[in-house]
């Protein structure tokens, strides 16, 4: 996670925890005048629209006071959903045994996109099985990872 996202996480996580919810993850997409700060929240009973509204209100207040983002941006708050993104080693560990797709920041063995069975975590690497071949992918290389919903 980038230094900017870590700083944002430290800033807003207490406000979300105070609402008895969990900060699942953060994404910041900088696109000039159309930047977006996306906050994913989760709770023991899931997440409602009211939960998203409460978090949006709380976090907006914190961000207005602290002003950590100098550019104009849109704040979005949502649940991780069924195709939940994975951000931390603990989340990858918790979803071991699930199918995932991920994209890397830099190529690994000539590839940036992987889709396969999440087989757990070893140290700071994610163990992924793709077509009977095992890959140990450093967490720092992962740009985006999502659980593939099974219906």
Short mmCIF file of N, CA and C in Angstrom, two decimals:
data_model
loop_
_atom_site.label_atom_id
_atom_site.label_comp_id
_atom_site.label_asym_id
_atom_site.label_seq_id
_atom_site.Cartn_x
_atom_site.Cartn_y
_atom_site.Cartn_z
N UNK A 1 0.86 -1.18 0.00
CA UNK A 1 0.00 0.00 0.00
C UNK A 1 0.90 1.23 0.00
N UNK A 2 0.52 2.22 -0.78
CA UNK A 2 1.34 3.42 -0.89
C UNK A 2 1.32 4.21 0.42
N UNK A 3 2.30 5.08 0.57
CA UNK A 3 2.40 5.91 1.77
C UNK A 3 1.15 6.79 1.92
N UNK A 4 0.64 7.30 0.80
CA UNK A 4 -0.56 8.15 0.84
C UNK A 4 -1.76 7.37 1.36
N UNK A 5 -1.95 6.14 0.86
CA UNK A 5 -3.07 5.32 1.32
C UNK A 5 -2.90 4.92 2.78
N UNK A 6 -1.67 4.62 3.20
CA UNK A 6 -1.42 4.30 4.61
C UNK A 6 -1.77 5.47 5.51
N UNK A 7 -1.40 6.68 5.10
CA UNK A 7 -1.72 7.87 5.89
C UNK A 7 -3.23 8.08 5.96
N UNK A 8 -3.92 7.89 4.83
CA UNK A 8 -5.38 8.02 4.83
C UNK A 8 -6.02 6.97 5.72
N UNK A 9 -5.50 5.74 5.65
CA UNK A 9 -6.04 4.66 6.48
C UNK A 9 -5.92 5.00 7.96
N UNK A 10 -4.76 5.46 8.37
CA UNK A 10 -4.56 5.82 9.79
C UNK A 10 -5.47 6.96 10.21
N UNK A 11 -5.77 7.84 9.28
CA UNK A 11 -6.61 8.99 9.58
C UNK A 11 -8.08 8.62 9.73
N UNK A 12 -8.59 7.75 8.85
CA UNK A 12 -10.04 7.48 8.83
C UNK A 12 -10.45 6.21 9.57
N UNK A 13 -9.52 5.29 9.80
CA UNK A 13 -9.90 4.03 10.44
C UNK A 13 -10.54 4.23 11.82
N UNK A 14 -10.04 5.14 12.68
CA UNK A 14 -10.72 5.32 13.98
C UNK A 14 -12.17 5.77 13.85
N UNK A 15 -12.47 6.60 12.86
CA UNK A 15 -13.86 7.07 12.67
C UNK A 15 -14.76 5.92 12.26
N UNK A 16 -14.24 5.01 11.44
CA UNK A 16 -15.03 3.86 11.00
C UNK A 16 -15.20 2.86 12.14
N UNK A 17 -14.13 2.62 12.89
CA UNK A 17 -14.21 1.71 14.04
C UNK A 17 -15.18 2.22 15.09
N UNK A 18 -15.25 3.53 15.26
CA UNK A 18 -16.18 4.12 16.23
C UNK A 18 -17.63 3.82 15.86
N UNK A 19 -17.88 3.56 14.59
CA UNK A 19 -19.23 3.19 14.15
C UNK A 19 -19.45 1.68 14.18
N UNK A 20 -18.49 0.97 14.79
CA UNK A 20 -18.52 -0.49 14.94
C UNK A 20 -18.52 -1.21 13.59
N UNK A 21 -17.76 -0.64 12.65
CA UNK A 21 -17.57 -1.23 11.34
C UNK A 21 -16.07 -1.38 11.10
N UNK A 22 -15.73 -2.13 10.07
CA UNK A 22 -14.33 -2.40 9.75
C UNK A 22 -13.96 -1.72 8.44
N UNK A 23 -12.80 -1.07 8.42
CA UNK A 23 -12.27 -0.56 7.17
C UNK A 23 -11.68 -1.74 6.42
N UNK A 24 -12.33 -2.15 5.34
CA UNK A 24 -11.87 -3.32 4.57
C UNK A 24 -10.70 -2.93 3.67
N UNK A 25 -10.79 -1.74 3.06
CA UNK A 25 -9.71 -1.30 2.19
C UNK A 25 -9.99 0.05 1.58
N UNK A 26 -8.96 0.60 0.94
CA UNK A 26 -9.02 1.91 0.31
C UNK A 26 -8.47 1.86 -1.10
N UNK A 27 -9.05 2.66 -1.96
CA UNK A 27 -8.50 2.87 -3.30
C UNK A 27 -8.55 4.36 -3.57
N UNK A 28 -7.48 4.89 -4.15
CA UNK A 28 -7.50 6.29 -4.58
C UNK A 28 -7.08 6.32 -6.03
N UNK A 29 -8.01 6.73 -6.88
CA UNK A 29 -7.74 6.83 -8.32
C UNK A 29 -7.63 8.30 -8.67
N UNK A 30 -6.43 8.73 -8.96
CA UNK A 30 -6.19 10.12 -9.29
C UNK A 30 -6.31 10.30 -10.80
N UNK A 31 -7.27 11.11 -11.20
CA UNK A 31 -7.51 11.34 -12.62
C UNK A 31 -7.81 12.82 -12.85
N UNK A 32 -6.88 13.66 -12.43
CA UNK A 32 -7.08 15.10 -12.60
C UNK A 32 -8.25 15.60 -11.80
N UNK A 33 -9.24 16.15 -12.50
CA UNK A 33 -10.42 16.72 -11.82
C UNK A 33 -11.45 15.66 -11.47
N UNK A 34 -11.20 14.41 -11.80
CA UNK A 34 -12.18 13.36 -11.54
C UNK A 34 -11.60 12.27 -10.64
N UNK A 35 -10.84 12.65 -9.63
CA UNK A 35 -10.24 11.69 -8.71
C UNK A 35 -11.31 11.12 -7.78
N UNK A 36 -11.07 9.88 -7.34
CA UNK A 36 -12.03 9.20 -6.48
C UNK A 36 -11.32 8.52 -5.32
N UNK A 37 -11.80 8.76 -4.11
CA UNK A 37 -11.37 8.02 -2.93
C UNK A 37 -12.49 7.03 -2.63
N UNK A 38 -12.19 5.74 -2.78
CA UNK A 38 -13.17 4.68 -2.57
C UNK A 38 -12.82 3.97 -1.27
N UNK A 39 -13.78 3.92 -0.36
CA UNK A 39 -13.60 3.27 0.94
C UNK A 39 -14.52 2.06 0.98
N UNK A 40 -13.95 0.90 1.28
CA UNK A 40 -14.73 -0.32 1.44
C UNK A 40 -14.85 -0.61 2.93
N UNK A 41 -16.08 -0.85 3.38
CA UNK A 41 -16.33 -1.15 4.79
C UNK A 41 -17.02 -2.50 4.90
N UNK A 42 -16.87 -3.11 6.06
CA UNK A 42 -17.54 -4.38 6.33
C UNK A 42 -17.97 -4.39 7.78
N UNK A 43 -18.89 -5.29 8.09
CA UNK A 43 -19.37 -5.42 9.45
C UNK A 43 -19.77 -6.84 9.71
N UNK A 44 -19.96 -7.20 10.97
CA UNK A 44 -20.32 -8.58 11.32
C UNK A 44 -21.61 -9.05 10.67
N UNK A 45 -22.53 -8.13 10.44
CA UNK A 45 -23.82 -8.46 9.83
C UNK A 45 -23.89 -8.01 8.38
N UNK A 46 -22.73 -7.65 7.80
CA UNK A 46 -22.72 -7.09 6.46
C UNK A 46 -22.82 -5.57 6.55
N UNK A 47 -23.15 -4.94 5.43
CA UNK A 47 -23.19 -3.48 5.36
C UNK A 47 -24.49 -3.04 4.71
N UNK A 48 -25.11 -2.03 5.29
CA UNK A 48 -26.34 -1.48 4.73
C UNK A 48 -26.04 -0.13 4.07
N UNK A 49 -26.99 0.38 3.33
CA UNK A 49 -26.87 1.71 2.74
C UNK A 49 -26.72 2.75 3.84
N UNK A 50 -27.45 2.56 4.95
CA UNK A 50 -27.33 3.49 6.08
C UNK A 50 -25.93 3.48 6.66
N UNK A 51 -25.28 2.30 6.73
CA UNK A 51 -23.91 2.22 7.21
C UNK A 51 -22.98 3.04 6.31
N UNK A 52 -23.16 2.90 5.01
CA UNK A 52 -22.34 3.66 4.06
C UNK A 52 -22.54 5.16 4.24
N UNK A 53 -23.78 5.57 4.44
CA UNK A 53 -24.08 6.99 4.63
C UNK A 53 -23.45 7.50 5.92
N UNK A 54 -23.54 6.73 7.01
CA UNK A 54 -22.94 7.15 8.28
C UNK A 54 -21.42 7.28 8.16
N UNK A 55 -20.78 6.30 7.51
CA UNK A 55 -19.33 6.35 7.32
C UNK A 55 -18.96 7.54 6.43
N UNK A 56 -19.71 7.76 5.36
CA UNK A 56 -19.43 8.88 4.48
C UNK A 56 -19.48 10.20 5.24
N UNK A 57 -20.49 10.35 6.08
CA UNK A 57 -20.65 11.58 6.87
C UNK A 57 -19.47 11.75 7.84
N UNK A 58 -19.12 10.68 8.57
CA UNK A 58 -18.02 10.74 9.55
C UNK A 58 -16.69 11.02 8.87
N UNK A 59 -16.40 10.25 7.82
CA UNK A 59 -15.11 10.37 7.14
C UNK A 59 -15.00 11.73 6.45
N UNK A 60 -16.09 12.23 5.87
CA UNK A 60 -16.06 13.55 5.23
C UNK A 60 -15.64 14.62 6.24
N UNK A 61 -16.18 14.52 7.45
CA UNK A 61 -15.82 15.48 8.50
C UNK A 61 -14.33 15.43 8.83
N UNK A 62 -13.81 14.22 8.98
CA UNK A 62 -12.38 14.05 9.28
C UNK A 62 -11.52 14.60 8.13
N UNK A 63 -11.89 14.25 6.91
CA UNK A 63 -11.11 14.70 5.75
C UNK A 63 -11.20 16.21 5.56
N UNK A 64 -12.34 16.80 5.87
CA UNK A 64 -12.48 18.26 5.75
C UNK A 64 -11.57 18.97 6.75
N UNK A 65 -11.47 18.44 7.96
CA UNK A 65 -10.63 19.06 9.00
C UNK A 65 -9.15 18.85 8.70
N UNK A 66 -8.77 17.61 8.40
CA UNK A 66 -7.36 17.27 8.21
C UNK A 66 -6.83 17.65 6.83
N UNK A 67 -7.69 17.66 5.82
CA UNK A 67 -7.37 18.03 4.45
C UNK A 67 -6.13 17.32 3.89
N UNK A 68 -6.11 15.97 3.92
CA UNK A 68 -4.93 15.24 3.45
C UNK A 68 -4.83 15.13 1.91
N UNK A 69 -5.93 15.40 1.22
CA UNK A 69 -5.94 15.30 -0.24
C UNK A 69 -6.10 16.71 -0.79
N UNK A 70 -5.07 17.19 -1.46
CA UNK A 70 -5.07 18.58 -1.93
C UNK A 70 -5.94 18.80 -3.15
N UNK A 71 -6.10 17.77 -3.97
CA UNK A 71 -6.89 17.92 -5.19
C UNK A 71 -8.37 17.68 -4.93
N UNK A 72 -9.18 18.03 -5.90
CA UNK A 72 -10.61 17.79 -5.80
C UNK A 72 -10.87 16.30 -6.04
N UNK A 73 -11.79 15.70 -5.28
CA UNK A 73 -12.06 14.27 -5.41
C UNK A 73 -13.50 13.97 -5.01
N UNK A 74 -13.94 12.79 -5.40
CA UNK A 74 -15.24 12.28 -5.00
C UNK A 74 -15.02 11.18 -3.97
N UNK A 75 -15.79 11.19 -2.90
CA UNK A 75 -15.72 10.16 -1.87
C UNK A 75 -16.82 9.14 -2.12
N UNK A 76 -16.44 7.86 -2.21
CA UNK A 76 -17.40 6.77 -2.34
C UNK A 76 -17.19 5.80 -1.20
N UNK A 77 -18.28 5.35 -0.60
CA UNK A 77 -18.23 4.37 0.47
C UNK A 77 -19.13 3.20 0.08
N UNK A 78 -18.60 1.98 0.14
CA UNK A 78 -19.41 0.81 -0.23
C UNK A 78 -18.95 -0.42 0.51
N UNK A 79 -19.74 -1.48 0.37
CA UNK A 79 -19.34 -2.78 0.91
C UNK A 79 -18.37 -3.40 -0.08
N UNK A 80 -17.59 -4.39 0.35
CA UNK A 80 -16.70 -5.06 -0.59
C UNK A 80 -17.45 -5.87 -1.65
N UNK A 81 -18.69 -6.25 -1.40
CA UNK A 81 -19.48 -6.99 -2.38
C UNK A 81 -19.07 -8.44 -2.50
N UNK A 82 -19.70 -9.17 -3.40
CA UNK A 82 -19.42 -10.60 -3.57
C UNK A 82 -18.09 -10.85 -4.27
N UNK A 83 -17.66 -9.89 -5.08
CA UNK A 83 -16.36 -10.02 -5.74
C UNK A 83 -15.32 -9.18 -4.98
N UNK A 84 -15.36 -9.33 -3.67
CA UNK A 84 -14.62 -8.45 -2.78
C UNK A 84 -13.15 -8.33 -3.13
N UNK A 85 -12.67 -7.09 -3.11
CA UNK A 85 -11.25 -6.88 -3.32
C UNK A 85 -10.47 -7.33 -2.09
N UNK A 86 -9.25 -7.78 -2.30
CA UNK A 86 -8.38 -8.19 -1.21
C UNK A 86 -7.20 -7.22 -1.15
N UNK A 87 -6.92 -6.72 0.04
CA UNK A 87 -5.89 -5.70 0.21
C UNK A 87 -4.72 -6.15 1.08
N UNK A 88 -4.99 -6.97 2.09
CA UNK A 88 -3.96 -7.30 3.08
C UNK A 88 -3.64 -8.79 3.07
N UNK A 89 -2.49 -9.13 3.63
CA UNK A 89 -2.12 -10.55 3.76
C UNK A 89 -3.16 -11.31 4.56
N UNK A 90 -3.72 -10.69 5.60
CA UNK A 90 -4.73 -11.35 6.43
C UNK A 90 -5.98 -11.67 5.60
N UNK A 91 -6.35 -10.77 4.71
CA UNK A 91 -7.51 -11.02 3.85
C UNK A 91 -7.23 -12.14 2.86
N UNK A 92 -6.01 -12.16 2.30
CA UNK A 92 -5.65 -13.25 1.39
C UNK A 92 -5.68 -14.58 2.15
N UNK A 93 -5.18 -14.59 3.38
CA UNK A 93 -5.17 -15.81 4.20
C UNK A 93 -6.60 -16.27 4.48
N UNK A 94 -7.48 -15.33 4.79
CA UNK A 94 -8.87 -15.67 5.12
C UNK A 94 -9.62 -16.24 3.92
N UNK A 95 -9.23 -15.88 2.71
CA UNK A 95 -9.92 -16.35 1.52
C UNK A 95 -9.18 -17.47 0.80
N UNK A 96 -8.26 -18.12 1.51
CA UNK A 96 -7.58 -19.29 0.95
C UNK A 96 -8.63 -20.33 0.59
N UNK A 97 -8.45 -20.98 -0.56
CA UNK A 97 -9.42 -21.95 -1.04
C UNK A 97 -10.42 -21.36 -2.02
N UNK A 98 -10.40 -20.05 -2.20
CA UNK A 98 -11.30 -19.38 -3.15
C UNK A 98 -10.56 -19.09 -4.45
N UNK A 99 -11.34 -18.97 -5.52
CA UNK A 99 -10.80 -18.54 -6.80
C UNK A 99 -10.64 -17.01 -6.75
N UNK A 100 -9.51 -16.53 -7.26
CA UNK A 100 -9.26 -15.09 -7.30
C UNK A 100 -8.67 -14.71 -8.65
N UNK A 101 -8.82 -13.45 -8.97
CA UNK A 101 -8.12 -12.91 -10.12
C UNK A 101 -7.33 -11.71 -9.61
N UNK A 102 -6.12 -11.56 -10.12
CA UNK A 102 -5.32 -10.43 -9.69
C UNK A 102 -4.49 -9.88 -10.82
N UNK A 103 -4.16 -8.60 -10.64
CA UNK A 103 -3.33 -7.88 -11.60
C UNK A 103 -2.14 -7.33 -10.83
N UNK A 104 -0.97 -7.47 -11.41
CA UNK A 104 0.26 -7.01 -10.77
C UNK A 104 0.66 -5.63 -11.29
N UNK A 105 1.40 -4.90 -10.45
CA UNK A 105 1.95 -3.61 -10.86
C UNK A 105 3.08 -3.79 -11.87
N UNK A 106 3.84 -4.85 -11.66
CA UNK A 106 4.99 -5.16 -12.52
C UNK A 106 4.87 -6.61 -12.96
N UNK A 107 5.37 -6.96 -14.15
CA UNK A 107 5.27 -8.35 -14.61
C UNK A 107 6.04 -9.31 -13.69
N UNK A 108 5.47 -10.50 -13.54
CA UNK A 108 6.10 -11.58 -12.80
C UNK A 108 6.15 -12.77 -13.75
N UNK A 109 7.36 -13.21 -14.06
CA UNK A 109 7.55 -14.28 -15.04
C UNK A 109 6.81 -13.97 -16.34
N UNK A 110 6.89 -12.69 -16.74
CA UNK A 110 6.31 -12.28 -18.01
C UNK A 110 4.81 -12.02 -18.02
N UNK A 111 4.16 -12.11 -16.86
CA UNK A 111 2.70 -11.92 -16.79
C UNK A 111 2.34 -10.85 -15.78
N UNK A 112 1.21 -10.19 -16.04
CA UNK A 112 0.67 -9.25 -15.05
C UNK A 112 -0.70 -9.68 -14.54
N UNK A 113 -1.40 -10.54 -15.28
CA UNK A 113 -2.74 -10.98 -14.88
C UNK A 113 -2.71 -12.46 -14.55
N UNK A 114 -3.33 -12.80 -13.41
CA UNK A 114 -3.40 -14.18 -12.95
C UNK A 114 -4.82 -14.47 -12.49
N UNK A 115 -5.26 -15.71 -12.71
CA UNK A 115 -6.58 -16.15 -12.26
C UNK A 115 -6.40 -17.59 -11.81
N UNK A 116 -6.72 -17.87 -10.54
CA UNK A 116 -6.54 -19.23 -10.05
C UNK A 116 -7.00 -19.40 -8.62
N UNK A 117 -6.57 -20.50 -8.02
CA UNK A 117 -6.95 -20.86 -6.66
C UNK A 117 -5.99 -20.22 -5.67
N UNK A 118 -6.54 -19.44 -4.77
CA UNK A 118 -5.74 -18.85 -3.70
C UNK A 118 -5.43 -19.94 -2.69
N UNK A 119 -4.14 -20.21 -2.52
CA UNK A 119 -3.73 -21.34 -1.69
C UNK A 119 -3.13 -20.89 -0.37
N UNK A 120 -3.26 -19.60 -0.03
CA UNK A 120 -2.78 -19.11 1.24
C UNK A 120 -1.68 -18.08 1.07
N UNK A 121 -0.91 -17.92 2.16
CA UNK A 121 0.13 -16.90 2.24
C UNK A 121 1.37 -17.54 2.82
N UNK A 122 2.53 -17.18 2.29
CA UNK A 122 3.81 -17.58 2.85
C UNK A 122 4.65 -16.34 3.04
N UNK A 123 4.87 -15.95 4.30
CA UNK A 123 5.61 -14.72 4.57
C UNK A 123 4.84 -13.54 4.04
N UNK A 124 5.47 -12.77 3.15
CA UNK A 124 4.78 -11.62 2.56
C UNK A 124 4.44 -11.89 1.09
N UNK A 125 4.21 -13.17 0.78
CA UNK A 125 3.85 -13.56 -0.58
C UNK A 125 2.53 -14.33 -0.59
N UNK A 126 1.80 -14.17 -1.68
CA UNK A 126 0.52 -14.83 -1.88
C UNK A 126 0.77 -16.06 -2.74
N UNK A 127 0.24 -17.19 -2.30
CA UNK A 127 0.41 -18.45 -3.03
C UNK A 127 -0.83 -18.68 -3.90
N UNK A 128 -0.60 -18.73 -5.22
CA UNK A 128 -1.69 -18.87 -6.17
C UNK A 128 -1.39 -20.06 -7.08
N UNK A 129 -2.41 -20.92 -7.29
CA UNK A 129 -2.27 -22.06 -8.19
C UNK A 129 -3.06 -21.75 -9.47
N UNK A 130 -2.32 -21.71 -10.60
CA UNK A 130 -2.90 -21.44 -11.90
C UNK A 130 -2.55 -22.61 -12.82
N UNK A 131 -3.58 -23.33 -13.28
CA UNK A 131 -3.36 -24.46 -14.19
C UNK A 131 -2.30 -25.42 -13.66
N UNK A 132 -2.45 -25.86 -12.42
CA UNK A 132 -1.55 -26.80 -11.75
C UNK A 132 -0.13 -26.27 -11.55
N UNK A 133 0.10 -24.98 -11.76
CA UNK A 133 1.40 -24.38 -11.49
C UNK A 133 1.26 -23.41 -10.33
N UNK A 134 2.19 -23.50 -9.37
CA UNK A 134 2.13 -22.65 -8.19
C UNK A 134 2.99 -21.40 -8.39
N UNK A 135 2.42 -20.26 -7.98
CA UNK A 135 3.13 -18.99 -8.03
C UNK A 135 3.17 -18.39 -6.64
N UNK A 136 4.32 -17.89 -6.24
CA UNK A 136 4.46 -17.10 -5.02
C UNK A 136 4.61 -15.66 -5.47
N UNK A 137 3.57 -14.86 -5.24
CA UNK A 137 3.54 -13.49 -5.72
C UNK A 137 3.71 -12.52 -4.54
N UNK A 138 4.74 -11.68 -4.57
CA UNK A 138 4.93 -10.72 -3.48
C UNK A 138 3.73 -9.78 -3.36
N UNK A 139 3.25 -9.57 -2.14
CA UNK A 139 2.08 -8.71 -1.92
C UNK A 139 2.33 -7.31 -2.48
N UNK A 140 3.56 -6.84 -2.43
CA UNK A 140 3.87 -5.50 -2.94
C UNK A 140 3.72 -5.39 -4.45
N UNK A 141 3.72 -6.50 -5.16
CA UNK A 141 3.55 -6.49 -6.62
C UNK A 141 2.08 -6.40 -7.01
N UNK A 142 1.17 -6.73 -6.09
CA UNK A 142 -0.25 -6.83 -6.43
C UNK A 142 -0.90 -5.46 -6.48
N UNK A 143 -1.44 -5.13 -7.65
CA UNK A 143 -2.13 -3.86 -7.85
C UNK A 143 -3.60 -4.00 -7.46
N UNK A 144 -4.21 -5.11 -7.87
CA UNK A 144 -5.63 -5.35 -7.60
C UNK A 144 -5.86 -6.84 -7.52
N UNK A 145 -6.67 -7.25 -6.53
CA UNK A 145 -7.04 -8.66 -6.40
C UNK A 145 -8.51 -8.72 -5.98
N UNK A 146 -9.24 -9.65 -6.59
CA UNK A 146 -10.66 -9.83 -6.26
C UNK A 146 -11.00 -11.29 -6.16
N UNK A 147 -11.89 -11.61 -5.23
CA UNK A 147 -12.44 -12.95 -5.12
C UNK A 147 -13.41 -13.12 -6.29
N UNK A 148 -13.37 -14.28 -6.93
CA UNK A 148 -14.31 -14.58 -8.01
C UNK A 148 -15.53 -15.25 -7.38
N UNK A 149 -16.70 -14.62 -7.47
CA UNK A 149 -17.89 -15.19 -6.83
C UNK A 149 -18.25 -16.55 -7.43
N UNK A 150 -18.66 -17.47 -6.58
CA UNK A 150 -19.13 -18.79 -7.01
C UNK A 150 -20.61 -18.87 -6.70
N UNK A 151 -21.43 -19.09 -7.72
CA UNK A 151 -22.88 -19.16 -7.51
C UNK A 151 -23.38 -20.56 -7.70
#
